[in-house]
mmCIF file with all atom_site columns, C-alpha atoms in Angstrom:
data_model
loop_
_atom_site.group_PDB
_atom_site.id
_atom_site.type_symbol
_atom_site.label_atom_id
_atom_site.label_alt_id
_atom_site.label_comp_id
_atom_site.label_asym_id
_atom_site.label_entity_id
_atom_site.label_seq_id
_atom_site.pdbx_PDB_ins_code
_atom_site.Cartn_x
_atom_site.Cartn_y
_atom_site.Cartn_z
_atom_site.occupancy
_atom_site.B_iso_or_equiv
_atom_site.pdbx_formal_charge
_atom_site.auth_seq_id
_atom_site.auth_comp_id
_atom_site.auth_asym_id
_atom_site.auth_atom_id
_atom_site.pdbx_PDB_model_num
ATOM 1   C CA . UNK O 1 1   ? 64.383 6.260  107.958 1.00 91.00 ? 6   UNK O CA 1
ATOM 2   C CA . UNK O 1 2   ? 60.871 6.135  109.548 1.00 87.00 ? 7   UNK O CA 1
ATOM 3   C CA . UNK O 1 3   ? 61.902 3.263  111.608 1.00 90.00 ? 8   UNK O CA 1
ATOM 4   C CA . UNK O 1 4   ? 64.838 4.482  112.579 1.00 92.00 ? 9   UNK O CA 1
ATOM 5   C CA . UNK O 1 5   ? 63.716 7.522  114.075 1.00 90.00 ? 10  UNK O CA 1
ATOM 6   C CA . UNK O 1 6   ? 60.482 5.918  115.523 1.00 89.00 ? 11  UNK O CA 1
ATOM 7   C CA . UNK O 1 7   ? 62.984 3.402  117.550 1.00 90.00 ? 12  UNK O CA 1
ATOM 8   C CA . UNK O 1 8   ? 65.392 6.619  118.460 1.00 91.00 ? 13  UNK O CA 1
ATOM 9   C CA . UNK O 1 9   ? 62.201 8.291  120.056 1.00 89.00 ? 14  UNK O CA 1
ATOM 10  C CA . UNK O 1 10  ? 61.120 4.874  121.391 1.00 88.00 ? 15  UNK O CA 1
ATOM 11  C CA . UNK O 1 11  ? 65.105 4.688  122.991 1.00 89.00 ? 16  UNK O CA 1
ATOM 12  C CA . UNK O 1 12  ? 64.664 7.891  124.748 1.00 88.00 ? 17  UNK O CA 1
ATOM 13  C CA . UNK O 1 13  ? 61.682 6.189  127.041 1.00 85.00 ? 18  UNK O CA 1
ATOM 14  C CA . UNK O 1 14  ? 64.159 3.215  127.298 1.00 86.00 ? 19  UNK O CA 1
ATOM 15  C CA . UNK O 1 15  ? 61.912 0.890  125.491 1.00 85.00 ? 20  UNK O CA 1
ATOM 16  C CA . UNK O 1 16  ? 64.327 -1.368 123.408 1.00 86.00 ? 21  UNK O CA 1
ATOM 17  C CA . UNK O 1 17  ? 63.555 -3.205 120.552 1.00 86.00 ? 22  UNK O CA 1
ATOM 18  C CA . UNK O 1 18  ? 65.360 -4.144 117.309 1.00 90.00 ? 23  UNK O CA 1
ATOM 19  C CA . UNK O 1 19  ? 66.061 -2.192 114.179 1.00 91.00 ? 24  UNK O CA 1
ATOM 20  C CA . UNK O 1 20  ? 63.858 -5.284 112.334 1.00 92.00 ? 25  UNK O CA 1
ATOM 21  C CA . UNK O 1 21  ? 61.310 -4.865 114.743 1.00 89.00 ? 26  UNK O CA 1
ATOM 22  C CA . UNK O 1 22  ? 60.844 -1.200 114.700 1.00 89.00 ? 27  UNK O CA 1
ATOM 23  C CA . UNK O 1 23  ? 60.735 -1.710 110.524 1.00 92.00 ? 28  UNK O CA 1
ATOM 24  C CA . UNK O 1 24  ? 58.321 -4.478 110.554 1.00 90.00 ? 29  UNK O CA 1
ATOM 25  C CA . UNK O 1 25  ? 56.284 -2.551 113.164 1.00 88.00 ? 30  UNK O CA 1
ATOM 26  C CA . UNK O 1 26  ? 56.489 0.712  110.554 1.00 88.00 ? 31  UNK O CA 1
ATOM 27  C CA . UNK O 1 27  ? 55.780 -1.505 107.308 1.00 90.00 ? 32  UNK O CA 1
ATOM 28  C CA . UNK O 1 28  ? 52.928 -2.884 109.069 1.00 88.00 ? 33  UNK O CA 1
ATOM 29  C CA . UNK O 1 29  ? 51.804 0.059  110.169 1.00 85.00 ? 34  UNK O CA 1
ATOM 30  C CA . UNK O 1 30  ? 51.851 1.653  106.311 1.00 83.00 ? 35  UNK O CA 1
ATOM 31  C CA . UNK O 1 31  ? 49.779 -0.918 105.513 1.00 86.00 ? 36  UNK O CA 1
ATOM 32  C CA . UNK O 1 32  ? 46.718 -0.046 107.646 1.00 83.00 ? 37  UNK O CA 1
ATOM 33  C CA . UNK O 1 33  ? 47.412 3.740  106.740 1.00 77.00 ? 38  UNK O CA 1
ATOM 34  C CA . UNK O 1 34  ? 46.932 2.837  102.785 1.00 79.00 ? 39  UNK O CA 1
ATOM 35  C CA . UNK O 1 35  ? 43.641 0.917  103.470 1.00 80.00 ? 40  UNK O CA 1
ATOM 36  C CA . UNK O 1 36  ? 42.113 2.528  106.551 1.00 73.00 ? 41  UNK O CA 1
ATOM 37  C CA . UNK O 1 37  ? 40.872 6.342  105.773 1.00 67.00 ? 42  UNK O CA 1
ATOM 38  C CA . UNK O 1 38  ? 43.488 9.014  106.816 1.00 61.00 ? 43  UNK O CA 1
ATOM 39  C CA . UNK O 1 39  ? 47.545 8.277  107.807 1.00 59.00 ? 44  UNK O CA 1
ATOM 40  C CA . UNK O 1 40  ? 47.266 7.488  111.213 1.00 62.00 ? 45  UNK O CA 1
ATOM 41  C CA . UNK O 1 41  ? 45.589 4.054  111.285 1.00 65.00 ? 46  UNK O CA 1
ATOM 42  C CA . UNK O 1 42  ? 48.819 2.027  111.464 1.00 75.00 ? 47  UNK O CA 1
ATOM 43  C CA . UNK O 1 43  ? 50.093 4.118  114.301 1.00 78.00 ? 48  UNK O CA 1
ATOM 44  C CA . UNK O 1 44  ? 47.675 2.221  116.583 1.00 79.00 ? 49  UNK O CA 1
ATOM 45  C CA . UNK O 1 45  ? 48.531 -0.669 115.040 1.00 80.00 ? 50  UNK O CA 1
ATOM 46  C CA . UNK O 1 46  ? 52.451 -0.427 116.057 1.00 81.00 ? 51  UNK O CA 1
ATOM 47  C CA . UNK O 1 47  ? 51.158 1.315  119.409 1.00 79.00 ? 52  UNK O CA 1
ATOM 48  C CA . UNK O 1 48  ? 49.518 -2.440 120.328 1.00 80.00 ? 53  UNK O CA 1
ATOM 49  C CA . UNK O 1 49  ? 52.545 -4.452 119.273 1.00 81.00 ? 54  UNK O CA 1
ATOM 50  C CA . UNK O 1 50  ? 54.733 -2.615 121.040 1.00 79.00 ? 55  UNK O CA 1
ATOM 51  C CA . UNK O 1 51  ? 52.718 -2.242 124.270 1.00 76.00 ? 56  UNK O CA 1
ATOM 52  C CA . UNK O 1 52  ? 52.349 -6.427 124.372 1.00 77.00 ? 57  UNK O CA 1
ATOM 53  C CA . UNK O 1 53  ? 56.290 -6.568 125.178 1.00 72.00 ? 58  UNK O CA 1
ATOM 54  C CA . UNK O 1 54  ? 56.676 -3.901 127.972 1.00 77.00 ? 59  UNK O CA 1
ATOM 55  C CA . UNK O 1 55  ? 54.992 -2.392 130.873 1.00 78.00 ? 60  UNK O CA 1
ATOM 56  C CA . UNK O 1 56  ? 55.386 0.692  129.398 1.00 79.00 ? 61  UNK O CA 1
ATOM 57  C CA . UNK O 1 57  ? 52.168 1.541  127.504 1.00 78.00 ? 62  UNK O CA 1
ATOM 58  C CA . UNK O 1 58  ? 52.052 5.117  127.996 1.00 79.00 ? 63  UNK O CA 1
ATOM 59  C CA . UNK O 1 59  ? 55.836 5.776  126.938 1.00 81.00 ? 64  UNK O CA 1
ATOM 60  C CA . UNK O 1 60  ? 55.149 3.706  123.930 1.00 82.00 ? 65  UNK O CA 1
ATOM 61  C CA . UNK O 1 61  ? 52.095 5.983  122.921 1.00 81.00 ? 66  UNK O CA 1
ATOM 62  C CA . UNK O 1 62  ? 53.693 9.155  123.590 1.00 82.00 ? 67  UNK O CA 1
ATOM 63  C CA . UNK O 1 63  ? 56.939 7.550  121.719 1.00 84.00 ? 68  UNK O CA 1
ATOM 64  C CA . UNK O 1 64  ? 54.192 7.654  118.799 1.00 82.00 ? 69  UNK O CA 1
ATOM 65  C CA . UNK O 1 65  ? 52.320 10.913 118.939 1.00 81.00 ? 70  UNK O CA 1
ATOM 66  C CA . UNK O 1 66  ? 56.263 12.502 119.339 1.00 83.00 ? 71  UNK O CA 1
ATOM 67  C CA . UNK O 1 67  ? 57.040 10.596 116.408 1.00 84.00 ? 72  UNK O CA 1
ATOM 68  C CA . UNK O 1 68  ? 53.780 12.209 114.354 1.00 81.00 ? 73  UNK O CA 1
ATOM 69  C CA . UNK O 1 69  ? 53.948 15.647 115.636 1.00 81.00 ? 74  UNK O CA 1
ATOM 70  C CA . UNK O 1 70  ? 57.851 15.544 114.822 1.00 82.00 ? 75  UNK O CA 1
ATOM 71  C CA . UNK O 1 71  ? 56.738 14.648 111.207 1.00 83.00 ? 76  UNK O CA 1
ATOM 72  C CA . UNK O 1 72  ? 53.578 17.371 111.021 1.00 84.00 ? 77  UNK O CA 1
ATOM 73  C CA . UNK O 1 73  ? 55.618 20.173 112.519 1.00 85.00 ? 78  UNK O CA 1
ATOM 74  C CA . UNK O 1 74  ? 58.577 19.724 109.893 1.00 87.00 ? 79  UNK O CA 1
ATOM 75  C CA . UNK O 1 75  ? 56.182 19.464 106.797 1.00 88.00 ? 80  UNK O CA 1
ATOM 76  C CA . UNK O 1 76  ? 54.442 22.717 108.220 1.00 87.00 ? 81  UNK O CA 1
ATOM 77  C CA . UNK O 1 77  ? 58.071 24.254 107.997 1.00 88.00 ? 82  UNK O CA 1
ATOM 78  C CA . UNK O 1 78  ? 59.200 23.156 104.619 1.00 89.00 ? 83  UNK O CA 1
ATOM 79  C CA . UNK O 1 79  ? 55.524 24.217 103.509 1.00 88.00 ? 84  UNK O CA 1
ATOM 80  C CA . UNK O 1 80  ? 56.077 27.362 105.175 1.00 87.00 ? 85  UNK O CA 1
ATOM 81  C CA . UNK O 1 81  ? 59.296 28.359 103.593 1.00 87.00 ? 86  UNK O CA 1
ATOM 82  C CA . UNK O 1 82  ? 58.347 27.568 99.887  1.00 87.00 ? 87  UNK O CA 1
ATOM 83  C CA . UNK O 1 83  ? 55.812 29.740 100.295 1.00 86.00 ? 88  UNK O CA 1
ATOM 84  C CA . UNK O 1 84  ? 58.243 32.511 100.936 1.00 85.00 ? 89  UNK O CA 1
ATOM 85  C CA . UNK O 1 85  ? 60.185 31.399 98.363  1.00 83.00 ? 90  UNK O CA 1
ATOM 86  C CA . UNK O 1 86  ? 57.663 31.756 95.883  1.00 83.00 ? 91  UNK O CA 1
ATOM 87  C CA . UNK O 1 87  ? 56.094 35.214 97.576  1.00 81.00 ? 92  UNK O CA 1
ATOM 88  C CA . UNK O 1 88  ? 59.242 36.936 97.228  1.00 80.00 ? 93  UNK O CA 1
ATOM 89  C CA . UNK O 1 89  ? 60.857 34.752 94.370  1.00 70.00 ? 94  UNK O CA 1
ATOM 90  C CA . UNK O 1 90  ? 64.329 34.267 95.944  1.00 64.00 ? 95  UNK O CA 1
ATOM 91  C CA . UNK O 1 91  ? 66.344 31.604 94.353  1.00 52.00 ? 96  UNK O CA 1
ATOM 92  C CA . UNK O 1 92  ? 64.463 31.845 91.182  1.00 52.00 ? 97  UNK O CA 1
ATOM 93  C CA . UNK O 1 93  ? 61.043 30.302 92.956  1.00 54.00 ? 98  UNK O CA 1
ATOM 94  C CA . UNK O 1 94  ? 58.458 31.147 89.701  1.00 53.00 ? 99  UNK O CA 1
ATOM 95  C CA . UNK O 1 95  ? 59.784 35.324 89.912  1.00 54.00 ? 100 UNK O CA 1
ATOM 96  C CA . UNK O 1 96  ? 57.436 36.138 92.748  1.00 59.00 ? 101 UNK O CA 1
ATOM 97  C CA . UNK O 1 97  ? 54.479 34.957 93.068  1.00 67.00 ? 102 UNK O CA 1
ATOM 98  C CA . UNK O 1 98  ? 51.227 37.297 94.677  1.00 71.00 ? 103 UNK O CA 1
ATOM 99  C CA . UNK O 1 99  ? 49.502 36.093 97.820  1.00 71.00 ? 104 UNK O CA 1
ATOM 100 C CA . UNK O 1 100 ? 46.308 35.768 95.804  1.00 75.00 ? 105 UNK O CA 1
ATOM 101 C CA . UNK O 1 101 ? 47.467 32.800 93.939  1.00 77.00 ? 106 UNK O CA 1
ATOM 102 C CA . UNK O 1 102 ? 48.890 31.496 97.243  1.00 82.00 ? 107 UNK O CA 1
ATOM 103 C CA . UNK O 1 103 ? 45.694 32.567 99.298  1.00 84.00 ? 108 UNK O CA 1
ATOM 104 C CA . UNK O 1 104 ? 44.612 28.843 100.428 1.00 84.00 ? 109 UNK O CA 1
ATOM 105 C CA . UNK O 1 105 ? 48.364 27.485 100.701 1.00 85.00 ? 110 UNK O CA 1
ATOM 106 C CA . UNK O 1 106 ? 48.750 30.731 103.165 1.00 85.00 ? 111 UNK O CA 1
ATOM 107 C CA . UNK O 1 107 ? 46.084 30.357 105.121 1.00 86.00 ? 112 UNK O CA 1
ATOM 108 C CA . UNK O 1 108 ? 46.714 26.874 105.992 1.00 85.00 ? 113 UNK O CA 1
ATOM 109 C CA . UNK O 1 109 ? 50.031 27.392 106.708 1.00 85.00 ? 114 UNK O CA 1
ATOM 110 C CA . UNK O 1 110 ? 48.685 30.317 109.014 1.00 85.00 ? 115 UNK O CA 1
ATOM 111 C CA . UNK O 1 111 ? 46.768 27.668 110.680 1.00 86.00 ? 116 UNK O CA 1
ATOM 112 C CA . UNK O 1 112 ? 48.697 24.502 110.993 1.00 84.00 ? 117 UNK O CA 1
ATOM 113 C CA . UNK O 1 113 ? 51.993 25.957 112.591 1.00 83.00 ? 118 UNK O CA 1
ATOM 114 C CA . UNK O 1 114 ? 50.255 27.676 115.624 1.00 86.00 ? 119 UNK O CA 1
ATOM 115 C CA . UNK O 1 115 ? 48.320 24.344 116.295 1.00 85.00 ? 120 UNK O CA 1
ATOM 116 C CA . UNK O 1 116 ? 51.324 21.991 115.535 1.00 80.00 ? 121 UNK O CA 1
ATOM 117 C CA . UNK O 1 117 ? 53.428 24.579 117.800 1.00 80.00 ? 122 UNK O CA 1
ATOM 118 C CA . UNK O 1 118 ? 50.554 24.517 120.330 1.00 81.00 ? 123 UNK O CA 1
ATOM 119 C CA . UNK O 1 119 ? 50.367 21.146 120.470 1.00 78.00 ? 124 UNK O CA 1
ATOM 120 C CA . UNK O 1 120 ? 54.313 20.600 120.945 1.00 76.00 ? 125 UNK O CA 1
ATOM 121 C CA . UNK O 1 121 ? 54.530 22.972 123.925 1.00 77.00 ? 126 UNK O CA 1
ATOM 122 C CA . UNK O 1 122 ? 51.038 21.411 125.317 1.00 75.00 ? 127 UNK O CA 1
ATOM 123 C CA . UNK O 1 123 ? 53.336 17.954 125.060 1.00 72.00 ? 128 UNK O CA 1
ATOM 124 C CA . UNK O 1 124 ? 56.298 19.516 126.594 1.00 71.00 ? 129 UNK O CA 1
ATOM 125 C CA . UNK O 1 125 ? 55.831 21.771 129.067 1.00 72.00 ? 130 UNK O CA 1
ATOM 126 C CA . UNK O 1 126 ? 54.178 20.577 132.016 1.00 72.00 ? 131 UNK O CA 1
ATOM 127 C CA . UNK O 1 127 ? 54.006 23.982 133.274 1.00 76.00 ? 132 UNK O CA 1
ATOM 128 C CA . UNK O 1 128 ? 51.864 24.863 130.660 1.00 72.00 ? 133 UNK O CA 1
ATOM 129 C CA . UNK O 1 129 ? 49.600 21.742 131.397 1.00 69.00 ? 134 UNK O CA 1
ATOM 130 C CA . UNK O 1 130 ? 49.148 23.121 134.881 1.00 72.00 ? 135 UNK O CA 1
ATOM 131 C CA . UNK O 1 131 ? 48.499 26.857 133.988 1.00 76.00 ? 136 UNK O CA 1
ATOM 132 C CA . UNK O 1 132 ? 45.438 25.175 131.568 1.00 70.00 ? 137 UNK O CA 1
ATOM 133 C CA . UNK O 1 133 ? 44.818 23.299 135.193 1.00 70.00 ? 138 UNK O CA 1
ATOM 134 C CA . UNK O 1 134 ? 43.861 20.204 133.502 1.00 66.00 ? 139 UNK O CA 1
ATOM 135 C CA . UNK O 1 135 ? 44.954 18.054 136.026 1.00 65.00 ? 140 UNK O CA 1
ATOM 136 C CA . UNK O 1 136 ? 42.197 18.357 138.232 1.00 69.00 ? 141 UNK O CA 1
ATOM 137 C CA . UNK O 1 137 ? 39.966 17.102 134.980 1.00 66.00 ? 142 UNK O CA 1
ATOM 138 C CA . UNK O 1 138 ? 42.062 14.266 134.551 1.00 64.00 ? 143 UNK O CA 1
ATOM 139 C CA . UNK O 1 139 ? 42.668 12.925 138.323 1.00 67.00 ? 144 UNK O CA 1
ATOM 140 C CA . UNK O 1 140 ? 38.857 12.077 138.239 1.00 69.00 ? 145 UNK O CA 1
ATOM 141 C CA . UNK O 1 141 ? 39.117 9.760  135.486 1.00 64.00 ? 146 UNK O CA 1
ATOM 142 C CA . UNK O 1 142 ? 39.374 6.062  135.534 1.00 64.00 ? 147 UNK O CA 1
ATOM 143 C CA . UNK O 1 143 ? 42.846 6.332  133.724 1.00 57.00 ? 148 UNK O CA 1
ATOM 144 C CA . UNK O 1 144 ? 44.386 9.087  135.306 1.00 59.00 ? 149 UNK O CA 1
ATOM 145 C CA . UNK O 1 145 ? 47.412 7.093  136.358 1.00 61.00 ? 150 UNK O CA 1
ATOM 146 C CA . UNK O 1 146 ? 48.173 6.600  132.514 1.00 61.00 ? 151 UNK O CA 1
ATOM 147 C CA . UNK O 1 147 ? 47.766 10.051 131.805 1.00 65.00 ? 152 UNK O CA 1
ATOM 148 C CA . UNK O 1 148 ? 50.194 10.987 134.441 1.00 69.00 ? 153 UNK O CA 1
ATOM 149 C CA . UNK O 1 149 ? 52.475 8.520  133.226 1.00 70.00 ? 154 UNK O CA 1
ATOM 150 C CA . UNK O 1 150 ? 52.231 9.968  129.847 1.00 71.00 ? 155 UNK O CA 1
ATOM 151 C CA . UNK O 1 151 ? 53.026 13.077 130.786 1.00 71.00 ? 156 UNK O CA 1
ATOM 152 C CA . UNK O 1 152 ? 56.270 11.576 132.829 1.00 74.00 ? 157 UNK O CA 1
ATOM 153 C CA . UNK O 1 153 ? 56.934 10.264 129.115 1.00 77.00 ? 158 UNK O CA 1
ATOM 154 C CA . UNK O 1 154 ? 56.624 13.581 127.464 1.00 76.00 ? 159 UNK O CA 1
ATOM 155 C CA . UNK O 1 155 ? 59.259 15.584 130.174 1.00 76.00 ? 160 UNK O CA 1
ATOM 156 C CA . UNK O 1 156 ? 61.756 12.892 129.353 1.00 82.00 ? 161 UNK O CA 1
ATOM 157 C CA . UNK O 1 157 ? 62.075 14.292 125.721 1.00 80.00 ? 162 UNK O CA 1
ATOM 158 C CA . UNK O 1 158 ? 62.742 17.359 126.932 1.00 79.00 ? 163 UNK O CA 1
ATOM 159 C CA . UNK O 1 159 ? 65.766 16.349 129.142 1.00 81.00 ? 164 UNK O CA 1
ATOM 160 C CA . UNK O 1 160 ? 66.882 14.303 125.976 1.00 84.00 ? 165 UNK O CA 1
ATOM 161 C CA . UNK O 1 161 ? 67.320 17.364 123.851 1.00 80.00 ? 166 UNK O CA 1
ATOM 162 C CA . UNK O 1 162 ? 70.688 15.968 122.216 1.00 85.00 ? 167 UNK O CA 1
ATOM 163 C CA . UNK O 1 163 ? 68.719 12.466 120.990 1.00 85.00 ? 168 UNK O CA 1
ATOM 164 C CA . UNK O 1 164 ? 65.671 14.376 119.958 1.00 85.00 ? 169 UNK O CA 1
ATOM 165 C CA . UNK O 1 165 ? 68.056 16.336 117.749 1.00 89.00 ? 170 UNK O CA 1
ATOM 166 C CA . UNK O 1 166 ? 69.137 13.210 115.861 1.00 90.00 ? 171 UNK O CA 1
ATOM 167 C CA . UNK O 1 167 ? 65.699 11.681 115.731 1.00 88.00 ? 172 UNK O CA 1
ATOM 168 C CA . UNK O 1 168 ? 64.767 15.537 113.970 1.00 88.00 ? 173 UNK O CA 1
ATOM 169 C CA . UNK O 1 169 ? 67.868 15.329 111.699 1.00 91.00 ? 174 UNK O CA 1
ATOM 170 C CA . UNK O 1 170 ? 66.456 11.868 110.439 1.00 91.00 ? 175 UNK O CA 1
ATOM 171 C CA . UNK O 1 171 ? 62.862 13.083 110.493 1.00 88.00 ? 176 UNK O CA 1
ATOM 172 C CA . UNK O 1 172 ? 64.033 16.095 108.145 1.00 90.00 ? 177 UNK O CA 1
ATOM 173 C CA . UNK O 1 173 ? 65.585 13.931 105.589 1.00 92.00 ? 178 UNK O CA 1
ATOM 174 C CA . UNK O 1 174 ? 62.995 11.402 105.419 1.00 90.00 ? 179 UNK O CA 1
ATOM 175 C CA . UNK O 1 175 ? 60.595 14.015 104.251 1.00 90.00 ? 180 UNK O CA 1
ATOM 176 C CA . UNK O 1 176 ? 63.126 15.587 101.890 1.00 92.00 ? 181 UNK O CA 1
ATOM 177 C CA . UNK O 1 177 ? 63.249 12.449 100.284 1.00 93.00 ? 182 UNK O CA 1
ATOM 178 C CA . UNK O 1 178 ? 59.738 11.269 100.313 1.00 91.00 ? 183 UNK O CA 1
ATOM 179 C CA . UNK O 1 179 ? 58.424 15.168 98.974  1.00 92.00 ? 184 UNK O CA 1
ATOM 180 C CA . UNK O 1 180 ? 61.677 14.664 96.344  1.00 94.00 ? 185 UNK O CA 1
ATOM 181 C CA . UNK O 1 181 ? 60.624 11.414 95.594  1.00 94.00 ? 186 UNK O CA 1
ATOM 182 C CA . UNK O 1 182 ? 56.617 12.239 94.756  1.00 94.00 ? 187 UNK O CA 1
ATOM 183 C CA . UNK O 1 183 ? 58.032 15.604 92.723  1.00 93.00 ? 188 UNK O CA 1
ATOM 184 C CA . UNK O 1 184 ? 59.895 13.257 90.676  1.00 94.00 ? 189 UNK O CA 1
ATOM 185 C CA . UNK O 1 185 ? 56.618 10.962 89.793  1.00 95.00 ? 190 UNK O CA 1
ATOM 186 C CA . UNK O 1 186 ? 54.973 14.447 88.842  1.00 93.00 ? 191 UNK O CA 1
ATOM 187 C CA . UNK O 1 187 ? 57.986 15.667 86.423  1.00 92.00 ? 192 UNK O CA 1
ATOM 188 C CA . UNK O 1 188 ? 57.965 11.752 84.765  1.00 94.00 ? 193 UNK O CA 1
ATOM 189 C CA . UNK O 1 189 ? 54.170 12.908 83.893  1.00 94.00 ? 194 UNK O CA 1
ATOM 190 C CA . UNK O 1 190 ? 54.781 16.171 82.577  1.00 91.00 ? 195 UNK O CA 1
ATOM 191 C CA . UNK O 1 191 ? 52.576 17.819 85.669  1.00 88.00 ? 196 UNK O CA 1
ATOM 192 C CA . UNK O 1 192 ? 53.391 21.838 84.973  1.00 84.00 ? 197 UNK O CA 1
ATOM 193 C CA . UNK O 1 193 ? 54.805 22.790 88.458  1.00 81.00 ? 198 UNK O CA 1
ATOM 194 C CA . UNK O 1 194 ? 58.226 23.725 89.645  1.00 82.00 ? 199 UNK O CA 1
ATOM 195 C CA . UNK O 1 195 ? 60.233 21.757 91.941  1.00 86.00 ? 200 UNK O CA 1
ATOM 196 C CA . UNK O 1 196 ? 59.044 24.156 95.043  1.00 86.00 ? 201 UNK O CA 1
ATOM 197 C CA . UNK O 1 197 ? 55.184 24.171 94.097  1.00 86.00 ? 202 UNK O CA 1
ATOM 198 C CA . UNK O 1 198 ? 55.774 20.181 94.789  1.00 90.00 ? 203 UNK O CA 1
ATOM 199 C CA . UNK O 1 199 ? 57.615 21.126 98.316  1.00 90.00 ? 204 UNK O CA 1
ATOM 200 C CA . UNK O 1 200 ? 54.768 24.045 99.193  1.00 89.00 ? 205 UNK O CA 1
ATOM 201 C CA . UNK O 1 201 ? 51.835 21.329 98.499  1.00 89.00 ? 206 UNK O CA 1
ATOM 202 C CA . UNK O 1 202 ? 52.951 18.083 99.089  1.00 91.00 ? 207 UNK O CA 1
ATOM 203 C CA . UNK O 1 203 ? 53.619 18.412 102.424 1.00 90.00 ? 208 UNK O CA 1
ATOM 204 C CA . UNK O 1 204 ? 50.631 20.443 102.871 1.00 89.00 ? 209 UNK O CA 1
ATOM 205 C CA . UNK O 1 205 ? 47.899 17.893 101.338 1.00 87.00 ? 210 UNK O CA 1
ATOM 206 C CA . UNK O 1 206 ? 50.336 14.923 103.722 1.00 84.00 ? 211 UNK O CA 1
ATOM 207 C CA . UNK O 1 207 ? 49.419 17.002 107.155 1.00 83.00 ? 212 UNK O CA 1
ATOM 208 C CA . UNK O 1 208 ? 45.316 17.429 106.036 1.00 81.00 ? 213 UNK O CA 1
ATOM 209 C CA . UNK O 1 209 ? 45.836 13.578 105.208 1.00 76.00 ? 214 UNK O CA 1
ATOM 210 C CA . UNK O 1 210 ? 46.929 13.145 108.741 1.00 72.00 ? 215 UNK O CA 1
ATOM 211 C CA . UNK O 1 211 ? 44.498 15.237 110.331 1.00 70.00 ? 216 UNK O CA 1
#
């Protein structure tokens, strides 16, 4: 599922490469993030690979930080709404749970969906780019022309609103199954927590991982 929506986003910047290809690049990739400190090691990785076969360096690394922030900004959403679910207790969610059990669960969700949001409209909107009038800081470095080329990269996804839906609608079931998947390790182990205390922290402890 990773692959797949890594080589949607990577489709979207016309860069082509093969369903194998995209899941060797992503296997290889998990490798370096389970030896090398944090998640984001084999992201490099598969951004060097790729680059080797087409001229298109920047689109491939924006291709990879879409692919990322995609991931981050839908964990901070499921986190965010089991966390109502257990303030209030709808559907059952532990009867209601008070926000001073929830304190540090709540105040990182307080903090990761402004900067996750922040950083999707900084990618986005080159409008807001120019209000924060970083191009003149950027036109005076040695790689400007990549950075302008990266931010050609980011418009196109954008204009490509109906293929970034698809590449979400895989993103958002790849985490439902990887959070299901770790919740169902816990239960095997007798862990005491509920099905959404396992959808409130996993994806929280994945995105501070990441970071």
């Amino acid at each position: 599922l990773i692959s797949i929506r890594w080589r949607m986003l990577l489709k979207i910047q016309d860069v082509d490469i093969s369903l194998w290809e995209a899941t060797r690049l992503t296997f290889l990739g998990q490798f370096f993030n389970a030896i090398v400190p944090g998640t984001v090691g084999g992201d490099l990785v598969k951004a060097y690979y790729v680059a080797k076969h087409t001229p298109k360096v920047a689109a491939v690394i924006v291709s990879i930080f879409v692919d990322r922030l995609l991931g981050l900004i839908e964990l901070a959403l499921l986190a965010g709404v089991m966390l109502v679910l257990l303030l209030t207790g709808i559907g059952g969610a532990s009867g209601g749970r008070s926000l001073d059990d929830l304190r540090l669960p709540a105040i990182c969700v307080g903090a990761i969906l402004p900067a996750v949001g922040g950083m999707l409209l900084f990618l986005l909107s080159r409008r807001f780019r120019q209000a924060l009038h970083l191009d003149r800081i950027y036109r005076r470095l040695p790689i400007a022309h990549h950075l302008a080329a990266a931010g050609d990269a980011a418009v196109r996804y954008r204009q490509r609103l109906g293929a970034m839906a698809g590449a979400v609608g895989v993103s958002a079931v790849s985490h439902l199954a990887f959070v299901t998947f770790v919740a169902l390790m816990g239960m095997s182990l007798k862990i005491p927590a509920g099905l959404v205390e396992y959808f409130l922290y996993v994806p929280l402890i994945y995105i501070i991982g990441a970071i």
